[in-house]
Amino acid sequence: MDHEFFMNMAIDEAQKAALEDEVPVGAVLTDETGQVIAAAHNRTISLCDPTAHAEILALRQAAKSMNNYRLPGVFIYTTIEPCMMCMAAMVHARVSLLVFGARDTKWGAAGSLYNFCADSRLNHRISVISGVCENECRDMITDFFRAKRRKTIANG
């Protein structure tokens, strides 16, 4: 499977979020053959919904598309390491593989802060590949927040 190809699709989704002044995170879900099932970007602000992370929105689309809340054999590509909420949803959905770009040392639940993927106390474990298109993913979110801080200081 060409992980960079699908990560670039997730990056395209993240760029859509940035254009909407949302935190630039994108997610793409595929089946094991590489067929895209769902794609989404952060929409917490526009939907006034704290759960409207890219991963959650894409999981919802995929479940609806597959007519099943369980998503075995599904791969998820996301630009930033998922948070606890998103990782818990992936575990519940039985996602098979998580591929992410940049680590999130403040919120990451796939190895940085917590490791939901490998926790033997949970009933499902998710394989993980990290660092795909890492620099581009990290730079996109860093640049977004740097610009937000500059704007806040300028409007002081």
XYZ file of N, CA, C and O in Angstrom:
624
model
N 0.854 -1.178 0.000
C 0.000 0.000 0.000
C 0.897 1.238 0.000
O 1.885 1.283 0.721
N 0.534 2.234 -0.759
C 1.312 3.466 -0.863
C 0.847 4.447 0.215
O -0.048 5.259 -0.009
N 1.464 4.346 1.380
C 1.037 5.172 2.514
C 1.198 6.663 2.238
O 0.380 7.466 2.691
N 2.225 7.055 1.513
C 2.415 8.476 1.207
C 1.280 9.012 0.338
O 0.851 10.158 0.517
N 0.796 8.210 -0.591
C -0.312 8.625 -1.456
C -1.541 8.975 -0.612
O -2.136 10.050 -0.780
N -1.897 8.094 0.317
C -3.088 8.336 1.139
C -2.852 9.435 2.167
O -3.759 10.188 2.499
N -1.602 9.547 2.654
C -1.303 10.645 3.577
C -1.424 11.976 2.849
O -1.892 12.957 3.433
N -1.036 12.022 1.593
C -1.194 13.269 0.832
C -2.668 13.617 0.663
O -3.024 14.798 0.666
N -3.532 12.616 0.576
C -4.971 12.886 0.551
C -5.408 13.477 1.898
O -6.208 14.412 1.940
N -4.880 12.938 2.988
C -5.202 13.471 4.320
C -4.672 14.899 4.455
O -5.339 15.760 5.047
N -3.513 15.165 3.902
C -2.954 16.523 3.922
C -3.865 17.484 3.154
O -4.107 18.612 3.597
N -4.398 17.029 2.029
C -5.357 17.857 1.280
C -6.567 18.189 2.140
O -7.062 19.324 2.125
N -7.053 17.217 2.901
C -8.171 17.455 3.813
C -7.782 18.464 4.891
O -8.554 19.360 5.225
N -6.583 18.333 5.425
C -6.111 19.265 6.463
C -6.039 20.688 5.922
O -6.372 21.648 6.631
N -5.633 20.819 4.673
C -5.576 22.146 4.063
C -6.971 22.750 3.939
O -7.145 23.964 4.092
N -7.977 21.930 3.700
C -9.363 22.415 3.673
C -9.743 22.972 5.044
O -10.396 24.010 5.141
N -9.331 22.273 6.086
C -9.616 22.745 7.445
C -8.971 24.107 7.678
O -9.618 25.021 8.200
N -7.729 24.251 7.285
C -7.021 25.524 7.478
C -7.725 26.659 6.752
O -7.851 27.764 7.291
N -8.219 26.376 5.550
C -8.946 27.405 4.794
C -10.234 27.820 5.501
O -10.718 28.933 5.307
N -10.781 26.930 6.316
C -11.993 27.220 7.081
C -11.663 27.738 8.483
O -12.537 27.832 9.336
N -10.384 28.035 8.733
C -9.873 28.500 10.018
C -10.089 27.472 11.131
O -10.261 27.814 12.292
N -10.058 26.208 10.747
C -10.102 25.088 11.691
C -8.676 24.569 11.852
O -7.835 24.757 10.967
N -8.390 23.900 12.955
C -7.077 23.292 13.141
C -6.849 22.310 11.993
O -7.698 21.452 11.726
N -5.736 22.450 11.268
C -5.524 21.672 10.052
C -5.147 20.208 10.292
O -3.975 19.831 10.301
N -6.181 19.404 10.489
C -6.009 17.957 10.604
C -6.940 17.323 9.593
O -8.102 17.718 9.476
N -6.408 16.342 8.869
C -7.209 15.624 7.884
C -7.085 14.132 8.101
O -6.084 13.647 8.638
N -8.122 13.399 7.682
C -8.124 11.948 7.821
C -8.741 11.305 6.587
O -9.683 11.847 6.004
N -8.197 10.160 6.211
C -8.704 9.362 5.094
C -8.763 7.913 5.557
O -7.813 7.424 6.184
N -9.869 7.237 5.264
C -10.011 5.823 5.585
C -10.074 5.022 4.296
O -10.753 5.424 3.349
N -9.349 3.892 4.292
C -9.367 2.999 3.137
C -9.659 1.578 3.608
O -9.496 1.262 4.791
N -10.056 0.738 2.654
C -10.112 -0.679 2.976
C -8.735 -1.271 2.688
O -7.806 -0.554 2.286
N -8.583 -2.573 2.885
C -7.274 -3.211 2.725
C -6.758 -3.181 1.285
O -5.568 -3.333 1.057
N -7.645 -2.969 0.323
C -7.231 -2.924 -1.080
C -6.832 -1.523 -1.519
O -6.365 -1.334 -2.638
N -7.059 -0.521 -0.660
C -6.718 0.847 -1.000
C -7.879 1.659 -1.526
O -7.695 2.801 -1.947
N -9.072 1.106 -1.465
C -10.241 1.888 -1.886
C -10.599 2.872 -0.778
O -10.744 2.494 0.379
N -10.722 4.141 -1.148
C -11.063 5.171 -0.160
C -12.526 5.014 0.236
O -13.412 4.945 -0.606
N -12.753 4.955 1.537
C -14.095 4.797 2.093
C -14.630 6.127 2.607
O -15.820 6.401 2.534
N -13.714 6.948 3.161
C -14.141 8.213 3.766
C -12.963 9.176 3.837
O -11.813 8.753 3.874
N -13.290 10.455 3.866
C -12.281 11.505 4.033
C -12.945 12.674 4.756
O -14.107 12.984 4.497
N -12.204 13.290 5.671
C -12.772 14.404 6.430
C -11.656 15.276 6.987
O -10.489 14.880 6.986
N -12.043 16.441 7.457
C -11.110 17.347 8.122
C -11.796 17.914 9.359
O -13.011 17.814 9.510
N -10.990 18.484 10.241
C -11.529 19.060 11.475
C -12.637 20.063 11.168
O -12.498 20.893 10.262
N -13.719 19.988 11.949
C -14.820 20.932 11.788
C -15.441 21.274 13.142
O -16.622 21.563 13.237
N -14.645 21.256 14.200
C -15.173 21.507 15.542
C -15.805 22.891 15.672
O -16.841 23.035 16.308
N -15.185 23.889 15.056
C -15.687 25.262 15.159
C -16.932 25.437 14.303
O -17.968 25.906 14.778
N -16.855 25.029 13.045
C -17.981 25.251 12.130
C -19.220 24.451 12.522
O -20.340 24.896 12.281
N -19.026 23.296 13.142
C -20.175 22.481 13.565
C -20.536 22.701 15.035
O -21.489 22.096 15.523
N -19.763 23.550 15.720
C -19.961 23.756 17.173
C -20.050 22.409 17.882
O -20.967 22.138 18.657
N -19.070 21.569 17.593
C -19.089 20.195 18.085
C -17.675 19.794 18.503
O -16.801 19.627 17.651
N -17.433 19.626 19.791
C -16.093 19.267 20.246
C -15.640 17.890 19.775
O -14.457 17.585 19.834
N -16.558 17.063 19.289
C -16.182 15.743 18.785
C -15.943 15.730 17.277
O -15.629 14.685 16.715
N -16.063 16.850 16.611
C -15.958 16.893 15.152
C -14.506 16.939 14.674
O -14.131 17.742 13.828
N -13.687 16.048 15.222
C -12.323 15.892 14.755
C -12.358 15.145 13.426
O -13.284 14.368 13.151
N -11.332 15.337 12.618
C -11.262 14.701 11.302
C -11.460 13.190 11.400
O -12.214 12.599 10.622
N -10.808 12.573 12.374
C -10.884 11.117 12.509
C -12.299 10.659 12.844
O -12.798 9.675 12.280
N -12.956 11.366 13.749
C -14.316 10.988 14.151
C -15.269 11.146 12.976
O -16.094 10.258 12.703
N -15.166 12.262 12.271
C -16.052 12.490 11.122
C -15.829 11.430 10.041
O -16.791 10.934 9.440
N -14.570 11.065 9.803
C -14.274 10.035 8.798
C -14.764 8.664 9.261
O -15.296 7.888 8.455
N -14.610 8.355 10.544
C -15.127 7.080 11.071
C -16.644 7.004 10.906
O -17.185 5.954 10.527
N -17.320 8.110 11.179
C -18.783 8.135 11.015
C -19.179 7.886 9.561
O -20.105 7.126 9.285
N -18.471 8.549 8.626
C -18.753 8.342 7.197
C -18.535 6.885 6.806
O -19.353 6.300 6.092
N -17.424 6.316 7.245
C -17.090 4.936 6.884
C -18.111 3.959 7.447
O -18.546 3.041 6.746
N -18.500 4.156 8.696
C -19.486 3.261 9.312
C -20.810 3.319 8.555
O -21.444 2.286 8.306
N -21.202 4.519 8.189
C -22.445 4.680 7.427
C -22.329 4.013 6.054
O -23.221 3.295 5.619
N -21.199 4.231 5.389
C -20.957 3.664 4.067
C -20.949 2.128 4.100
O -21.471 1.476 3.206
N -20.344 1.581 5.148
C -20.239 0.126 5.274
C -21.430 -0.485 6.000
O -21.507 -1.705 6.137
N -22.309 0.397 6.493
C -23.490 -0.047 7.252
C -23.100 -0.947 8.426
O -23.721 -1.977 8.679
N -22.036 -0.515 9.121
C -21.550 -1.283 10.260
C -20.723 -0.371 11.152
O -19.890 0.384 10.657
N -20.950 -0.434 12.442
C -20.155 0.373 13.365
C -18.787 -0.251 13.616
O -17.899 0.391 14.147
N -18.589 -1.473 13.208
C -17.287 -2.126 13.276
C -16.606 -1.967 11.923
O -17.235 -2.152 10.881
N -15.330 -1.633 11.944
C -14.594 -1.366 10.708
C -13.324 -2.224 10.613
O -12.225 -1.705 10.402
N -13.458 -3.537 10.751
C -12.250 -4.381 10.645
C -11.682 -4.301 9.237
O -12.410 -4.170 8.260
N -10.370 -4.345 9.140
C -9.726 -4.269 7.836
C -9.595 -2.860 7.296
O -9.104 -2.670 6.193
N -10.017 -1.880 8.069
C -9.950 -0.485 7.622
C -8.645 0.141 8.108
O -8.194 -0.101 9.227
N -8.041 0.936 7.226
C -6.829 1.691 7.537
C -7.229 3.156 7.651
O -8.026 3.644 6.852
N -6.668 3.853 8.640
C -6.919 5.286 8.770
C -5.598 6.029 8.660
O -4.605 5.656 9.264
N -5.622 7.055 7.836
C -4.480 7.940 7.620
C -4.854 9.290 8.192
O -5.881 9.858 7.821
N -4.046 9.799 9.109
C -4.325 11.095 9.698
C -3.038 11.891 9.841
O -1.972 11.321 10.091
N -3.149 13.180 9.638
C -1.955 14.025 9.567
C -1.253 14.178 10.908
O -0.038 14.348 10.953
N -2.014 14.126 11.981
C -1.456 14.305 13.327
C -1.847 13.100 14.180
O -2.930 12.548 14.030
N -0.975 12.720 15.081
C -1.267 11.622 16.002
C -2.613 11.870 16.680
O -2.838 12.938 17.245
N -3.506 10.895 16.648
C -4.846 11.081 17.216
C -4.845 11.293 18.733
O -3.988 10.777 19.450
N -5.844 12.035 19.182
C -6.045 12.283 20.611
C -6.712 11.059 21.263
O -7.057 10.089 20.592
N -6.930 11.144 22.559
C -7.543 10.047 23.313
C -8.940 9.707 22.800
O -9.288 8.536 22.655
N -9.740 10.728 22.516
C -11.105 10.498 22.039
C -11.083 9.742 20.716
O -11.809 8.759 20.530
N -10.253 10.206 19.804
C -10.194 9.590 18.473
C -9.624 8.177 18.547
O -10.109 7.268 17.867
N -8.603 7.983 19.375
C -8.030 6.637 19.516
C -9.052 5.686 20.129
O -9.161 4.540 19.684
N -9.791 6.150 21.123
C -10.814 5.281 21.728
C -11.860 4.886 20.688
O -12.274 3.724 20.617
N -12.254 5.834 19.847
C -13.226 5.529 18.793
C -12.653 4.510 17.812
O -13.361 3.602 17.363
N -11.380 4.643 17.474
C -10.750 3.692 16.550
C -10.691 2.291 17.153
O -10.914 1.297 16.460
N -10.386 2.213 18.440
C -10.357 0.916 19.118
C -11.757 0.312 19.113
O -11.938 -0.867 18.770
N -12.762 1.099 19.465
C -14.150 0.605 19.457
C -14.570 0.141 18.064
O -15.302 -0.838 17.926
N -14.111 0.847 17.034
C -14.489 0.512 15.659
C -13.694 -0.678 15.118
O -14.019 -1.195 14.056
N -12.657 -1.077 15.823
C -11.797 -2.197 15.404
C -10.989 -1.888 14.133
O -10.773 -2.757 13.298
N -10.563 -0.619 14.007
C -9.698 -0.236 12.888
C -8.442 -1.107 12.941
O -7.920 -1.395 14.018
N -7.949 -1.518 11.774
C -6.785 -2.418 11.724
C -5.450 -1.688 11.767
O -4.517 -2.141 12.416
N -5.351 -0.570 11.035
C -4.075 0.125 10.916
C -4.269 1.626 11.009
O -5.160 2.175 10.361
N -3.422 2.255 11.794
C -3.356 3.714 11.894
C -2.030 4.159 11.289
O -0.969 3.649 11.670
N -2.101 5.078 10.347
C -0.904 5.692 9.770
C -1.027 7.185 10.039
O -2.021 7.799 9.666
N -0.036 7.756 10.725
C -0.112 9.192 10.979
C 1.194 9.876 10.636
O 2.242 9.248 10.541
N 1.071 11.201 10.453
C 2.226 12.005 10.061
C 3.076 12.424 11.237
O 4.122 11.844 11.505
N 2.630 13.450 11.953
C 3.433 14.039 13.035
C 2.897 13.636 14.407
O 1.693 13.480 14.599
N 3.802 13.482 15.328
C 3.429 13.182 16.719
C 2.812 14.407 17.379
O 3.099 15.530 17.002
N 1.980 14.150 18.387
C 1.389 15.222 19.184
C 1.744 14.954 20.642
O 1.104 14.149 21.313
N 2.790 15.629 21.117
C 3.290 15.364 22.470
C 2.349 15.849 23.565
O 2.478 15.433 24.711
N 1.399 16.716 23.225
C 0.466 17.233 24.227
C -0.813 16.411 24.330
O -1.433 16.343 25.384
N -1.264 15.824 23.221
C -2.541 15.114 23.193
C -2.466 13.700 22.627
O -3.438 12.957 22.693
N -1.347 13.333 22.032
C -1.245 12.082 21.291
C -1.499 10.832 22.111
O -0.912 10.630 23.172
N -2.349 9.968 21.594
C -2.709 8.729 22.290
C -2.316 7.490 21.484
O -2.889 6.420 21.652
N -1.323 7.644 20.596
C -0.813 6.507 19.826
C 0.687 6.360 20.070
O 1.438 5.990 19.185
N 1.109 6.711 21.281
C 2.498 6.526 21.652
C 3.179 7.711 22.295
O 4.138 7.552 23.031
N 2.700 8.931 22.052
C 3.378 10.105 22.614
C 3.027 10.335 24.080
O 3.901 10.310 24.943
N 1.767 10.582 24.361
C 1.318 10.817 25.731
C 0.747 9.529 26.322
O 1.060 9.149 27.443
N -0.092 8.872 25.565
C -0.672 7.569 25.903
C -0.438 6.649 24.718
O -0.092 7.101 23.638
N -0.677 5.352 24.930
C -0.564 4.425 23.810
C -1.753 3.465 23.804
O -1.637 2.313 24.219
N -2.885 3.976 23.334
C -4.097 3.163 23.266
C -3.947 2.008 22.278
O -4.631 1.001 22.392
N -3.074 2.156 21.298
C -2.927 1.148 20.240
C -2.397 -0.178 20.764
O -2.724 -1.230 20.225
N -1.564 -0.119 21.777
C -0.891 -1.319 22.261
C -1.289 -1.702 23.680
O -0.703 -2.615 24.250
N -2.275 -1.045 24.248
C -2.662 -1.307 25.632
C -3.371 -2.652 25.727
O -4.486 -2.829 25.225
N -2.741 -3.603 26.380
C -3.289 -4.963 26.474
C -4.555 -5.027 27.328
O -5.256 -6.039 27.304
N -4.848 -3.962 28.061
C -6.083 -3.950 28.860
C -7.308 -3.703 27.997
O -8.434 -3.974 28.408
N -7.100 -3.197 26.776
C -8.209 -2.951 25.853
C -8.440 -4.203 25.010
O -7.546 -5.022 24.835
N -9.646 -4.330 24.465
C -10.007 -5.551 23.744
C -9.564 -5.582 22.290
O -9.846 -6.542 21.579
N -8.895 -4.554 21.826
C -8.429 -4.516 20.435
C -7.152 -3.695 20.365
O -7.016 -2.692 21.043
N -6.220 -4.152 19.561
C -4.992 -3.413 19.346
C -4.887 -3.024 17.876
O -5.297 -3.778 17.003
N -4.360 -1.844 17.646
C -4.257 -1.284 16.301
C -2.779 -1.206 15.927
O -1.975 -0.688 16.698
N -2.450 -1.694 14.749
C -1.083 -1.536 14.244
C -0.869 -0.070 13.881
O -1.808 0.606 13.448
N 0.355 0.411 14.060
C 0.640 1.831 13.835
C 1.892 2.007 12.979
O 2.895 1.335 13.189
N 1.787 2.937 12.047
C 2.948 3.418 11.298
C 2.951 4.932 11.482
O 1.964 5.596 11.172
N 4.024 5.456 12.023
C 4.093 6.902 12.255
C 5.172 7.524 11.379
O 6.029 6.838 10.841
N 5.102 8.843 11.238
C 6.134 9.589 10.547
C 5.993 9.656 9.034
O 6.921 10.090 8.357
N 4.833 9.284 8.487
C 4.632 9.359 7.039
C 4.341 10.821 6.677
O 3.414 11.422 7.217
N 5.158 11.388 5.819
C 5.078 12.819 5.450
C 5.146 13.697 6.704
O 4.496 14.741 6.794
N 5.949 13.270 7.646
C 6.010 13.913 8.961
C 6.298 15.403 8.900
O 5.619 16.198 9.557
N 7.309 15.800 8.145
C 7.690 17.217 8.114
C 6.555 18.091 7.599
O 6.267 19.145 8.179
N 5.931 17.678 6.514
C 4.826 18.468 5.952
C 3.661 18.566 6.943
O 3.079 19.635 7.128
N 3.337 17.449 7.590
C 2.230 17.452 8.556
C 2.546 18.339 9.757
O 1.712 19.140 10.189
N 3.753 18.219 10.282
C 4.154 19.025 11.438
C 4.215 20.502 11.074
O 3.713 21.358 11.814
N 4.796 20.809 9.919
C 4.915 22.206 9.508
C 3.554 22.860 9.307
O 3.362 24.026 9.655
N 2.618 22.107 8.771
C 1.279 22.666 8.518
C 0.621 23.103 9.834
O 0.095 24.210 9.927
N 0.683 22.271 10.841
C 0.018 22.611 12.102
C 0.827 23.666 12.873
O 0.251 24.575 13.470
N 2.140 23.578 12.809
C 2.991 24.582 13.471
C 2.766 25.956 12.859
O 2.601 26.946 13.581
N 2.746 26.022 11.535
C 2.524 27.294 10.843
C 1.146 27.869 11.171
O 0.997 29.080 11.348
N 0.150 27.001 11.258
C -1.217 27.434 11.575
C -1.255 28.126 12.941
O -1.771 29.233 13.080
N -0.689 27.478 13.949
C -0.730 28.054 15.292
C 0.200 29.253 15.429
O -0.117 30.194 16.154
N 1.294 29.259 14.713
C 2.189 30.432 14.721
C 1.438 31.649 14.173
O 1.501 32.742 14.740
N 0.709 31.468 13.073
C -0.076 32.561 12.480
C -1.178 33.011 13.434
O -1.455 34.212 13.550
N -1.814 32.065 14.135
C -2.862 32.416 15.114
C -2.273 33.285 16.224
O -2.888 34.269 16.626
N -1.101 32.903 16.726
C -0.470 33.680 17.801
C -0.105 35.075 17.316
O -0.322 36.060 18.022
N 0.437 35.169 16.102
C 0.792 36.488 15.533
C -0.445 37.370 15.425
O -0.396 38.551 15.749
N -1.526 36.804 14.958
C -2.774 37.549 14.794
C -3.303 38.024 16.152
O -3.739 39.164 16.291
N -3.199 37.172 17.155
C -3.653 37.542 18.506
C -2.803 38.677 19.065
O -3.333 39.633 19.630
N -1.504 38.592 18.871
C -0.603 39.639 19.357
C -0.878 40.961 18.620
O -0.938 42.020 19.233
N -1.079 40.871 17.316
C -1.337 42.080 16.507
C -2.644 42.742 16.906
O -2.762 43.972 16.854
N -3.634 41.941 17.283
C -4.940 42.482 17.673
C -4.990 42.848 19.149
O -5.993 43.405 19.601
N -3.918 42.474 19.888
C -3.706 42.667 21.274
C -4.575 43.385 22.085
O -4.917 43.709 23.047
